Short mmCIF file of C-alpha atoms (C1' of nucleotides) in Angstrom, two decimals:
data_model
loop_
_atom_site.label_atom_id
_atom_site.label_comp_id
_atom_site.label_asym_id
_atom_site.label_seq_id
_atom_site.Cartn_x
_atom_site.Cartn_y
_atom_site.Cartn_z
CA UNK O 2 0.00 0.00 0.00
CA UNK O 3 1.48 3.36 -0.98
CA UNK O 4 2.16 5.73 1.84
CA UNK O 5 -0.29 8.63 2.08
CA UNK O 6 0.67 11.39 4.41
CA UNK O 7 -2.20 12.17 6.74
CA UNK O 8 -2.43 15.92 6.83
CA UNK O 9 -5.17 15.95 9.44
CA UNK O 10 -2.86 14.90 12.25
CA UNK O 11 -0.54 17.75 11.38
CA UNK O 12 -3.21 20.42 11.34
CA UNK O 13 -4.12 22.03 14.59
CA UNK O 14 -7.67 22.87 15.34
CA UNK O 15 -7.67 26.55 14.60
CA UNK O 16 -11.34 27.50 14.98
CA UNK O 17 -11.63 31.27 15.20
CA UNK O 18 -11.96 32.38 18.81
CA UNK O 19 -14.17 35.23 17.67
CA UNK O 20 -17.00 32.80 17.02
CA UNK O 21 -16.47 30.64 20.07
CA UNK O 22 -19.56 30.50 22.29
CA UNK O 23 -17.66 28.97 25.11
CA UNK O 24 -15.35 31.80 26.11
CA UNK O 25 -13.93 32.19 29.59
CA UNK O 26 -15.16 35.29 31.36
CA UNK O 27 -11.61 36.64 30.89
CA UNK O 28 -12.03 36.63 27.13
CA UNK O 29 -15.59 37.91 26.95
CA UNK O 30 -14.75 41.53 26.17
CA UNK O 31 -11.67 41.23 24.02
CA UNK O 32 -11.59 43.18 20.75
CA UNK O 33 -11.75 41.41 17.41
CA UNK O 34 -8.04 42.07 16.92
CA UNK O 35 -7.17 40.57 20.28
CA UNK O 36 -9.28 37.49 19.60
CA UNK O 37 -7.55 37.17 16.25
CA UNK O 38 -4.17 37.22 18.01
CA UNK O 39 -5.40 34.50 20.33
CA UNK O 40 -6.74 32.46 17.42
CA UNK O 41 -3.24 32.54 15.91
CA UNK O 42 -1.67 31.41 19.17
CA UNK O 43 -3.98 28.75 20.49
CA UNK O 44 -4.70 25.11 19.83
CA UNK O 45 -7.64 23.03 20.89
CA UNK O 46 -6.50 19.69 22.32
CA UNK O 47 -8.17 16.57 23.70
CA UNK O 48 -6.72 14.73 26.67
CA UNK O 49 -7.70 11.25 27.72
CA UNK O 50 -8.30 10.29 31.34
CA UNK O 51 -5.06 10.22 33.36
CA UNK O 52 -3.07 12.30 30.89
CA UNK O 53 -0.97 15.05 32.43
CA UNK O 54 -1.80 18.58 31.29
CA UNK O 55 0.43 20.69 33.50
CA UNK O 56 3.50 19.60 35.43
CA UNK O 57 4.45 21.42 38.63
CA UNK O 58 7.77 23.31 38.29
CA UNK O 59 7.65 23.04 34.51
CA UNK O 60 7.96 26.19 32.40
CA UNK O 61 4.71 28.12 32.37
CA UNK O 62 4.57 28.56 28.60
CA UNK O 63 0.82 28.38 28.15
CA UNK O 64 -2.47 28.80 29.87
CA UNK O 65 -5.23 26.24 29.52
CA UNK O 66 -8.92 26.94 29.23
CA UNK O 67 -11.03 23.86 30.02
CA UNK O 68 -13.90 23.56 27.55
CA UNK O 69 -15.10 20.11 28.58
CA UNK O 70 -14.28 17.49 31.22
CA UNK O 71 -12.73 17.48 34.67
CA UNK O 72 -9.13 17.90 35.83
CA UNK O 73 -7.49 17.45 39.19
CA UNK O 74 -5.17 20.29 40.22
CA UNK O 75 -2.64 19.19 42.80
CA UNK O 76 0.63 19.79 44.60
CA UNK O 77 3.13 17.02 44.00
CA UNK O 78 5.47 15.48 46.49
CA UNK O 79 7.67 12.41 46.66
CA UNK O 80 5.46 10.64 49.18
CA UNK O 81 2.06 12.14 48.68
CA UNK O 82 -0.05 14.54 46.58
CA UNK O 83 -2.50 17.13 47.75
CA UNK O 84 -5.41 17.83 45.42
CA UNK O 85 -6.28 21.51 45.69
CA UNK O 86 -9.27 21.54 43.40
CA UNK O 87 -11.24 19.56 40.86
CA UNK O 88 -11.68 21.95 37.94
CA UNK O 89 -14.30 21.69 35.22
CA UNK O 90 -15.67 23.61 32.26
CA UNK O 91 -14.56 27.24 32.33
CA UNK O 92 -11.57 26.70 34.62
CA UNK O 93 -8.39 28.45 33.46
CA UNK O 94 -5.05 26.89 34.43
CA UNK O 95 -1.77 28.78 34.60
CA UNK O 96 -2.88 32.31 35.51
CA UNK O 97 -1.10 31.97 38.86
CA UNK O 98 2.25 32.20 37.08
CA UNK O 99 1.46 35.56 35.41
CA UNK O 100 3.89 38.32 36.41
CA UNK O 101 5.22 36.12 39.15
CA UNK O 102 7.21 33.04 38.16
CA UNK O 103 8.29 31.30 34.98
CA UNK O 104 7.08 27.97 36.38
CA UNK O 105 3.77 26.34 37.12
CA UNK O 106 2.88 26.18 40.80
CA UNK O 107 1.00 22.89 40.53
CA UNK O 108 0.28 19.88 38.34
CA UNK O 109 -2.97 19.14 36.54
CA UNK O 110 -4.21 15.81 35.19
CA UNK O 111 -7.37 14.87 33.31
CA UNK O 112 -9.66 12.69 35.43
CA UNK O 113 -11.97 12.14 32.47
CA UNK O 114 -11.70 13.00 28.78
CA UNK O 115 -10.98 16.70 28.50
CA UNK O 116 -11.15 19.25 25.70
CA UNK O 117 -9.25 22.46 26.28
CA UNK O 118 -7.73 25.45 24.53
CA UNK O 119 -4.02 25.87 25.02
CA UNK O 120 -3.10 29.52 24.63
CA UNK O 121 0.44 30.82 24.43
CA UNK O 122 1.50 32.78 27.51
CA UNK O 123 3.13 35.32 25.19
CA UNK O 124 -0.14 36.39 23.67
CA UNK O 125 -1.72 36.58 27.12
CA UNK O 126 1.08 38.89 28.27
CA UNK O 127 0.54 40.93 25.12
CA UNK O 128 -3.17 41.37 25.80
CA UNK O 129 -2.43 42.28 29.41
CA UNK O 130 -0.49 45.28 28.11
CA UNK O 131 -3.46 46.68 26.24
CA UNK O 132 -6.73 45.49 27.71
CA UNK O 133 -7.60 46.62 31.23
CA UNK O 134 -10.81 44.65 31.23
CA UNK O 135 -8.82 41.49 30.74
CA UNK O 136 -6.50 42.39 33.64
CA UNK O 137 -9.42 42.99 35.93
CA UNK O 138 -10.92 39.63 35.00
CA UNK O 139 -7.61 37.98 35.78
CA UNK O 140 -7.56 39.71 39.17
CA UNK O 141 -11.09 38.53 39.81
CA UNK O 142 -10.18 34.96 38.86
CA UNK O 143 -7.08 34.98 41.06
CA UNK O 144 -9.09 36.23 44.02
CA UNK O 145 -11.62 33.45 43.49
CA UNK O 146 -8.69 31.04 43.58
CA UNK O 147 -7.39 32.58 46.80
CA UNK O 148 -10.78 32.22 48.43
CA UNK O 149 -10.97 28.57 47.41
CA UNK O 150 -7.50 27.78 48.72
CA UNK O 151 -8.24 29.55 52.01
CA UNK O 152 -11.41 27.48 52.35
CA UNK O 153 -9.32 24.35 51.76
CA UNK O 154 -6.73 25.50 54.29
CA UNK O 155 -9.45 26.09 56.83
CA UNK O 156 -11.07 22.73 56.13
CA UNK O 157 -7.88 20.74 56.47
CA UNK O 158 -6.67 22.56 59.56
CA UNK O 159 -9.93 22.78 61.52
CA UNK O 160 -12.04 19.78 60.58
CA UNK O 161 -11.91 16.12 61.47
CA UNK O 162 -11.93 13.25 59.00
CA UNK O 163 -15.70 12.90 58.71
CA UNK O 164 -16.17 16.66 58.23
CA UNK O 165 -13.53 16.77 55.53
CA UNK O 166 -15.04 13.84 53.65
CA UNK O 167 -18.56 15.22 54.03
CA UNK O 168 -17.39 18.54 52.60
CA UNK O 169 -15.75 16.80 49.64
CA UNK O 170 -18.91 14.82 48.87
CA UNK O 171 -21.05 17.96 49.02
CA UNK O 172 -18.59 19.72 46.73
CA UNK O 173 -18.98 16.91 44.19
CA UNK O 174 -22.75 17.07 44.40
CA UNK O 175 -23.10 20.86 44.40
CA UNK O 176 -20.23 22.21 42.33
CA UNK O 177 -18.73 19.47 40.21
CA UNK O 178 -21.44 17.03 39.12
CA UNK O 179 -24.32 19.34 40.06
CA UNK O 180 -26.50 16.41 41.03
CA UNK O 181 -27.19 14.40 44.18
CA UNK O 182 -26.43 11.27 42.19
CA UNK O 183 -23.09 10.93 40.48
CA UNK O 184 -20.36 8.53 39.44
CA UNK O 185 -16.99 9.46 40.89
CA UNK O 186 -14.33 9.74 38.22
CA UNK O 187 -11.57 9.31 40.78
CA UNK O 188 -10.17 6.57 42.98
CA UNK O 189 -10.30 6.24 46.77
CA UNK O 190 -6.66 7.28 46.74
CA UNK O 191 -7.56 10.54 44.96
CA UNK O 192 -10.31 11.12 47.53
CA UNK O 193 -7.66 10.71 50.21
CA UNK O 194 -5.48 13.29 48.43
CA UNK O 195 -8.42 15.71 48.40
CA UNK O 196 -9.27 15.23 52.06
CA UNK O 197 -5.70 14.68 53.26
CA UNK O 198 -6.34 11.41 55.04
CA UNK O 199 -5.24 7.79 54.63
CA UNK O 200 -7.02 5.86 51.86
CA UNK O 201 -8.18 3.28 54.42
CA UNK O 202 -10.01 6.01 56.29
CA UNK O 203 -11.79 7.13 53.12
CA UNK O 204 -13.01 3.57 52.66
CA UNK O 205 -14.09 3.21 56.31
CA UNK O 206 -15.88 6.57 56.38
CA UNK O 207 -17.69 6.02 53.08
CA UNK O 208 -18.87 2.71 54.51
CA UNK O 209 -19.99 4.45 57.69
CA UNK O 210 -21.86 7.16 55.74
CA UNK O 211 -23.50 4.38 53.74
CA UNK O 212 -24.56 2.47 56.86
CA UNK O 213 -25.97 5.63 58.39
CA UNK O 214 -27.88 6.23 55.14
CA UNK O 215 -26.22 9.60 54.53
CA UNK O 216 -25.26 8.28 51.11
CA UNK O 217 -26.03 5.30 48.92
CA UNK O 218 -22.70 3.81 47.89
CA UNK O 219 -22.22 1.31 45.09
CA UNK O 220 -18.58 1.23 44.05
CA UNK O 221 -18.00 4.59 42.38
CA UNK O 222 -21.67 5.48 42.26
CA UNK O 223 -22.72 7.79 45.03
CA UNK O 224 -26.11 9.22 45.83
CA UNK O 225 -26.56 11.83 48.53
CA UNK O 226 -29.48 10.65 50.70
CA UNK O 227 -29.18 12.95 53.71
CA UNK O 228 -27.80 16.25 52.53
CA UNK O 229 -28.34 18.11 55.78
CA UNK O 230 -26.60 15.43 57.85
CA UNK O 231 -23.52 15.78 55.65
CA UNK O 232 -23.80 19.56 55.81
CA UNK O 233 -23.91 19.31 59.58
CA UNK O 234 -20.85 17.05 59.67
CA UNK O 235 -18.91 19.46 57.47
CA UNK O 236 -19.20 22.12 60.23
CA UNK H 4 -7.97 76.29 82.65
CA UNK H 5 -9.73 77.49 79.48
CA UNK H 6 -10.50 74.86 76.90
CA UNK H 7 -8.34 74.98 73.81
CA UNK H 8 -9.49 72.87 70.90
CA UNK H 9 -6.66 70.68 69.68
CA UNK H 10 -6.73 70.94 65.90
CA UNK H 11 -3.98 68.42 65.45
CA UNK H 12 -6.17 65.49 66.39
CA UNK H 13 -8.66 66.54 63.72
CA UNK H 14 -6.11 66.87 60.93
CA UNK H 15 -5.19 63.74 59.04
CA UNK H 16 -1.66 63.20 58.00
CA UNK H 17 -1.87 64.12 54.35
CA UNK H 18 1.75 63.95 53.22
CA UNK H 19 1.89 64.00 49.44
CA UNK H 20 2.30 60.45 48.11
CA UNK H 21 4.36 61.85 45.25
CA UNK H 22 7.25 62.46 47.60
CA UNK H 23 6.91 59.24 49.59
CA UNK H 24 10.08 57.16 49.47
CA UNK H 25 8.33 54.18 50.92
CA UNK H 26 5.96 53.25 48.12
CA UNK H 27 4.67 49.73 47.56
CA UNK H 28 5.83 48.21 44.30
CA UNK H 29 2.24 48.63 43.12
CA UNK H 30 2.52 52.39 43.34
CA UNK H 31 6.02 52.79 41.95
CA UNK H 32 5.01 53.76 38.43
CA UNK H 33 1.87 55.78 38.94
CA UNK H 34 1.57 59.14 37.19
CA UNK H 35 1.71 62.39 39.15
CA UNK H 36 -2.05 62.75 38.65
CA UNK H 37 -2.73 59.29 39.99
CA UNK H 38 -0.53 59.86 43.03
CA UNK H 39 -2.36 63.14 43.62
CA UNK H 40 -5.68 61.24 43.56
CA UNK H 41 -4.27 58.81 46.11
CA UNK H 42 -2.97 61.67 48.27
CA UNK H 43 -6.51 63.02 48.41
CA UNK H 44 -7.92 59.65 49.39
CA UNK H 45 -5.47 58.27 51.89
CA UNK H 46 -4.63 58.74 55.55
CA UNK H 47 -1.59 57.65 57.45
CA UNK H 48 -2.56 56.00 60.74
CA UNK H 49 -0.73 54.49 63.69
CA UNK H 50 -1.99 51.36 65.39
CA UNK H 51 -0.86 50.12 68.77
CA UNK H 52 -0.09 46.47 69.48
CA UNK H 53 -3.27 44.34 69.54
CA UNK H 54 -5.41 46.86 67.67
CA UNK H 55 -7.56 45.40 64.89
CA UNK H 56 -6.91 46.78 61.43
CA UNK H 57 -9.13 44.62 59.27
CA UNK H 58 -12.08 42.52 60.35
CA UNK H 59 -12.99 39.42 58.38
CA UNK H 60 -16.40 39.71 56.62
CA UNK H 61 -16.36 43.49 57.13
CA UNK H 62 -16.90 45.77 54.12
CA UNK H 63 -13.73 46.06 52.08
CA UNK H 64 -13.72 49.83 51.87
CA UNK H 65 -9.98 50.42 51.95
CA UNK H 66 -6.65 48.84 51.29
CA UNK H 67 -3.82 49.14 53.78
CA UNK H 68 -0.17 49.62 52.98
CA UNK H 69 2.08 48.73 55.94
CA UNK H 70 4.89 51.28 56.30
CA UNK H 71 6.23 50.07 59.60
CA UNK H 72 5.59 47.27 62.10
CA UNK H 73 4.16 43.76 61.95
CA UNK H 74 0.61 42.50 61.58
CA UNK H 75 -0.91 39.05 61.87
CA UNK H 76 -3.28 38.10 59.07
CA UNK H 77 -5.68 35.36 60.09
CA UNK H 78 -8.90 33.48 59.51
CA UNK H 79 -11.31 33.82 62.40
CA UNK H 80 -13.49 31.15 63.85
CA UNK H 81 -15.58 30.70 66.98
CA UNK H 82 -13.21 28.18 68.51
CA UNK H 83 -9.88 28.89 66.91
CA UNK H 84 -7.97 31.22 64.59
CA UNK H 85 -5.58 30.30 61.84
CA UNK H 86 -2.78 32.78 61.18
CA UNK H 87 -2.04 32.75 57.47
CA UNK H 88 0.87 35.16 57.48
CA UNK H 89 2.83 37.65 59.54
CA UNK H 90 3.08 40.73 57.33
CA UNK H 91 5.60 43.53 57.68
CA UNK H 92 6.80 46.64 55.89
CA UNK H 93 5.57 46.75 52.30
CA UNK H 94 2.69 44.32 52.80
CA UNK H 95 -0.60 45.45 51.24
CA UNK H 96 -3.84 44.27 52.83
CA UNK H 97 -7.19 44.09 51.07
CA UNK H 98 -6.18 43.44 47.45
CA UNK H 99 -7.82 40.02 47.65
CA UNK H 100 -11.23 41.67 47.66
CA UNK H 101 -10.63 43.56 44.37
CA UNK H 102 -13.13 42.63 41.65
CA UNK H 103 -14.29 39.72 43.73
CA UNK H 104 -16.19 40.46 46.92
CA UNK H 105 -17.32 43.47 48.89
CA UNK H 106 -15.95 41.93 52.07
CA UNK H 107 -12.53 41.22 53.53
CA UNK H 108 -11.51 37.58 53.44
CA UNK H 109 -9.52 37.74 56.67
CA UNK H 110 -8.78 39.76 59.80
CA UNK H 111 -5.57 41.64 60.51
CA UNK H 112 -4.25 42.82 63.88
CA UNK H 113 -1.12 44.76 64.82
CA UNK H 114 1.32 42.60 66.79
CA UNK H 115 3.55 45.61 67.45
CA UNK H 116 3.12 49.33 66.82
CA UNK H 117 2.24 49.79 63.17
CA UNK H 118 2.22 52.75 60.80
CA UNK H 119 0.21 52.30 57.64
CA UNK H 120 -1.46 54.17 54.81
CA UNK H 121 -5.17 53.57 54.48
CA UNK H 122 -6.24 54.12 50.88
CA UNK H 123 -9.84 54.28 49.72
CA UNK H 124 -10.84 51.27 47.61
CA UNK H 125 -12.67 53.67 45.27
CA UNK H 126 -9.49 55.39 44.18
CA UNK H 127 -7.80 51.99 43.74
CA UNK H 128 -10.62 50.90 41.46
CA UNK H 129 -10.28 54.18 39.60
CA UNK H 130 -6.56 53.67 38.99
CA UNK H 131 -7.19 50.10 37.89
CA UNK H 132 -9.30 51.52 35.03
CA UNK H 133 -6.44 53.57 33.64
CA UNK H 134 -3.06 52.16 34.63
CA UNK H 135 -2.12 48.73 33.25
CA UNK H 136 1.14 48.75 35.13
CA UNK H 137 -0.75 48.97 38.38
CA UNK H 138 -2.97 46.06 37.37
CA UNK H 139 0.00 43.91 36.54
CA UNK H 140 1.58 44.68 39.90
CA UNK H 141 -1.64 43.69 41.61
CA UNK H 142 -1.64 40.41 39.67
CA UNK H 143 1.96 39.85 40.68
CA UNK H 144 1.14 40.54 44.34
CA UNK H 145 -1.88 38.22 44.30
CA UNK H 146 0.18 35.42 42.81
CA UNK H 147 2.79 35.87 45.52
CA UNK H 148 -0.06 35.53 48.01
CA UNK H 149 -1.30 32.36 46.32
CA UNK H 150 2.17 30.83 46.45
CA UNK H 151 2.45 31.64 50.17
CA UNK H 152 -0.93 30.16 51.00
CA UNK H 153 -0.15 27.02 49.00
CA UNK H 154 3.09 26.66 50.93
CA UNK H 155 1.12 26.99 54.15
CA UNK H 156 -1.44 24.45 52.95
CA UNK H 157 1.34 22.05 52.12
CA UNK H 158 3.07 22.62 55.44
CA UNK H 159 -0.03 22.03 57.53
CA UNK H 160 -1.20 19.00 55.58
CA UNK H 161 2.12 17.19 55.09
CA UNK H 162 4.33 18.02 58.06
CA UNK H 163 4.38 16.89 61.67
CA UNK H 164 4.42 19.19 64.67
CA UNK H 165 8.20 19.60 64.90
CA UNK H 166 8.50 20.33 61.17
CA UNK H 167 5.75 22.93 61.32
CA UNK H 168 7.29 24.70 64.31
CA UNK H 169 10.78 24.54 62.78
CA UNK H 170 9.42 26.13 59.60
CA UNK H 171 7.74 28.88 61.59
CA UNK H 172 10.95 29.66 63.50
CA UNK H 173 12.96 29.80 60.27
CA UNK H 174 10.35 32.08 58.76
CA UNK H 175 10.75 34.46 61.70
CA UNK H 176 14.53 34.42 61.39
CA UNK H 177 14.74 34.66 57.60
CA UNK H 178 11.74 36.69 56.50
CA UNK H 179 10.27 38.58 59.41
CA UNK H 180 13.03 39.63 61.82
CA UNK H 181 15.84 38.95 59.34
CA UNK H 182 18.17 37.88 62.13
CA UNK H 183 19.04 34.65 63.91
CA UNK H 184 18.33 36.41 67.18
CA UNK H 185 14.96 37.98 67.75
CA UNK H 186 12.29 38.76 70.32
CA UNK H 187 8.95 37.22 69.42
CA UNK H 188 6.17 39.80 69.39
CA UNK H 189 3.52 37.12 69.76
CA UNK H 190 2.28 34.69 72.40
CA UNK H 191 2.58 30.91 72.48
CA UNK H 192 -1.10 30.86 71.59
CA UNK H 193 -0.37 32.86 68.42
CA UNK H 194 2.43 30.45 67.58
CA UNK H 195 -0.09 27.65 67.90
CA UNK H 196 -2.43 29.50 65.54
CA UNK H 197 0.42 29.77 63.02
CA UNK H 198 1.42 26.13 63.22
CA UNK H 199 -2.08 24.77 63.81
CA UNK H 200 -1.24 22.82 66.95
CA UNK H 201 -2.22 22.93 70.63
CA UNK H 202 -0.48 25.65 72.65
CA UNK H 203 0.89 23.00 75.02
CA UNK H 204 2.66 21.36 72.11
CA UNK H 205 4.28 24.66 71.13
CA UNK H 206 5.66 24.96 74.67
CA UNK H 207 6.87 21.36 74.78
CA UNK H 208 8.53 21.54 71.35
CA UNK H 209 10.23 24.87 72.03
CA UNK H 210 11.60 23.31 75.20
CA UNK H 211 12.75 20.27 73.24
CA UNK H 212 14.46 22.46 70.60
CA UNK H 213 16.11 24.35 73.42
CA UNK H 214 17.35 21.16 75.09
CA UNK H 215 18.69 19.88 71.78
CA UNK H 216 20.46 23.22 71.33
CA UNK H 217 18.64 23.97 68.07
CA UNK H 218 17.61 27.29 69.64
CA UNK H 219 18.40 29.30 72.73
CA UNK H 220 15.11 30.11 74.40
CA UNK H 221 14.62 32.75 77.10
CA UNK H 222 10.94 33.61 77.34
CA UNK H 223 10.16 35.47 74.13
CA UNK H 224 13.81 35.81 73.11
CA UNK H 225 14.86 33.22 70.60
CA UNK H 226 18.22 32.64 69.00
CA UNK H 227 18.69 30.11 66.21
CA UNK H 228 21.72 28.01 67.15
CA UNK H 229 21.45 25.12 64.68
CA UNK H 230 19.88 26.47 61.51
CA UNK H 231 20.48 23.34 59.43
CA UNK H 232 18.91 21.05 62.03
CA UNK H 233 15.75 23.15 61.93
CA UNK H 234 15.90 23.23 58.13
CA UNK H 235 16.15 19.45 58.13
CA UNK H 236 13.20 19.12 60.50
CA UNK H 237 11.08 21.38 58.31
CA UNK H 238 11.36 18.83 55.47
"C1'" DT Y 3 0.35 47.08 96.92
"C1'" DA Y 4 -2.92 43.49 96.68
"C1'" DT Y 5 -5.77 40.97 93.66
"C1'" DA Y 6 -7.28 39.29 89.63
"C1'" DA Y 7 -6.64 37.87 85.12
"C1'" DA Y 8 -4.07 36.13 81.45
"C1'" DC Y 9 -0.30 33.48 79.92
"C1'" DA Y 10 3.21 29.73 80.30
"C1'" DT Y 11 4.48 25.21 81.80
"C1'" DT Y 12 4.24 20.29 83.05
"C1'" DG Y 13 2.71 15.54 83.33
"C1'" DA Y 14 -1.03 12.20 82.72
"C1'" DT Y 15 -4.48 10.61 79.79
"C1'" DA Y 16 -7.73 10.22 75.91
"C1'" DT Y 17 -8.56 10.38 71.13
"C1'" DA Y 18 -7.99 10.75 66.33
"C1'" DT Y 19 -5.62 9.14 62.75
"C1'" DA Y 20 -1.91 6.57 60.31
"C1'" DT Y 21 0.30 2.41 59.47
"C1'" DC Y 22 0.62 -2.39 58.81
"C1'" DA Y 23 -0.69 -6.85 57.16
"C1'" DG Y 24 -3.59 -9.71 54.86
"C1'" DC Y 25 -7.13 -10.63 51.59
"C1'" DA Y 26 -10.91 -9.80 47.95
"C1'" DA Y 27 -12.27 -7.69 43.84
"C1'" DA Y 28 -11.53 -5.47 39.75
"C1'" DT Y 29 -8.79 -4.17 36.01
"C1'" DT Y 30 -4.94 -4.53 32.95
"C1'" DT Y 31 -1.55 -7.17 30.50
"C1'" DA Y 32 0.34 -11.24 28.41
"C1'" DT E 28 -8.24 -17.07 29.16
"C1'" DA E 29 -4.72 -16.87 32.63
"C1'" DA E 30 -1.56 -14.21 35.13
"C1'" DA E 31 -0.27 -10.08 37.02
"C1'" DT E 32 -1.11 -5.74 38.77
"C1'" DT E 33 -3.74 -2.33 40.76
"C1'" DT E 34 -7.47 -0.96 43.61
"C1'" DG E 35 -10.63 -1.65 47.37
"C1'" DC E 36 -11.63 -3.43 51.87
"C1'" DT E 37 -11.09 -5.02 56.85
"C1'" DG E 38 -9.28 -5.52 61.49
"C1'" DA E 39 -5.42 -4.96 64.68
"C1'" DT E 40 -2.04 -2.00 66.27
"C1'" DA E 41 1.06 1.98 66.74
"C1'" DT E 42 1.64 6.80 66.86
"C1'" DA E 43 0.87 11.57 66.81
"C1'" DT E 44 -1.57 14.93 68.74
"C1'" DA E 45 -5.25 17.03 71.61
"C1'" DT E 46 -7.30 17.50 75.91
"C1'" DC E 47 -7.45 17.83 80.77
"C1'" DA E 48 -5.96 19.23 85.23
"C1'" DA E 49 -2.91 21.39 88.15
"C1'" DT E 50 0.55 24.86 89.13
"C1'" DG E 51 3.83 28.55 88.42
"C1'" DT E 52 4.63 33.06 86.37
"C1'" DT E 53 3.88 37.27 84.41
"C1'" DT E 54 0.93 41.19 83.36
"C1'" DA E 55 -3.05 44.07 84.09
"C1'" DT E 56 -6.41 46.13 87.29
"C1'" DA E 57 -8.59 47.86 91.53
#
DNA sequence: TATAAACATTGATATATATCAGCAAATTTA
DNA sequence: TAAATTTGCTGATATATATCAATGTTTATA
């Protein structure tokens, strides 16, 4: 069979950002020119579950706008990871390196199939020089991040195991899957990295919540049965 | 004795910001006009030890630029506080509310006599509309904050008591007092709110460090004797 | 100055949580 | 399909850390 070069795998998805209906709030009020500059310097990429998107300490060359799917954002360590946040549609990764460090502060991995736009940091820096609206959106986004991390810090430092796990489950139901019934895309180990406890304790506590009918647990399928009991525990 | 009205207590310190040699990096490249606007909308104030500067959940009406002295920045709670950072000269408080929330995210209290400039949030918002340099400095400052909080989160979630206390002592020596010999301006209770441990454990560990000759401890006077041992512990 | 209040210290004890070891179940690889 | 690897589960045990109670010490108050 003669060799036919497959052009499609060499061609980046270069849909014009101007016509994208799925823009991050940061990009909502960019001018046509600015969006054109972004179009020239972005690629849309798909990641499969478990693929690494950002590596902590690596050069912060791009930012990533999640269009579809979930990612775990975490601090890496030789012995143990700490998951800071599960990010979904609309989450922008990499802004925390802007005007601060050449490296990423954390790692990010797809926990299900993900579609995102990778945008060159250079063009972001360029737009920051000219568009105040963009800067203010970045500030707003960073402050949202700070609030989330402070909440996490508070949770881990002030709450016991059951409160931390209850809070994580409510976060899945309310913010991530937006339903009282969901299928966890992550392992018990990941849950332990979110709640900062031993995996065995995640297992034991999930079992306990199940026995007390706070949740209905079937492997990775979880249904919240007693929302207010979990809410109470998380205090 | 006839009553003489003391005008001085009614007159704010309105030194012109243009001639201030002590400007935050955020304010370094403002135009003369912008500095004039700030001059009109700022007051220099002194706080005594233990006075509250910012109250968590209060309206974020001003930002505070610390010119002199140390403050503790902390999350409040009915049972227990968590000190996020000890801030000194050059620290700006309140930026984390910009474009995000009308309220302060944390409380701040003077731990020694403090001189600061209180600047109206309105004029800060005004300058953010016109000066990109200012915006970028704010972004830089926020990202520094994020990195610090992440370090704290990591410390509290991954390290044991001795590591957490060692890290706190090194922070005092390296970043806050910038000397291996210093007099702590805070109580053992505050140290426990920094390291997230029981006050009794702070006392016991300080004693242990003293016995092992890692530090020389005399009440609130601390001298670092074995820097590398503490550094090792903090890992 | 006397008294009260807050802070610091110490040892004993209780509790929360991690670790270990062994096994079952599920998933991947050969 | 079988073997190997990972993931989930369970109970027993060890450990880190908090709590409690009592006492000394400093600082604030009457």
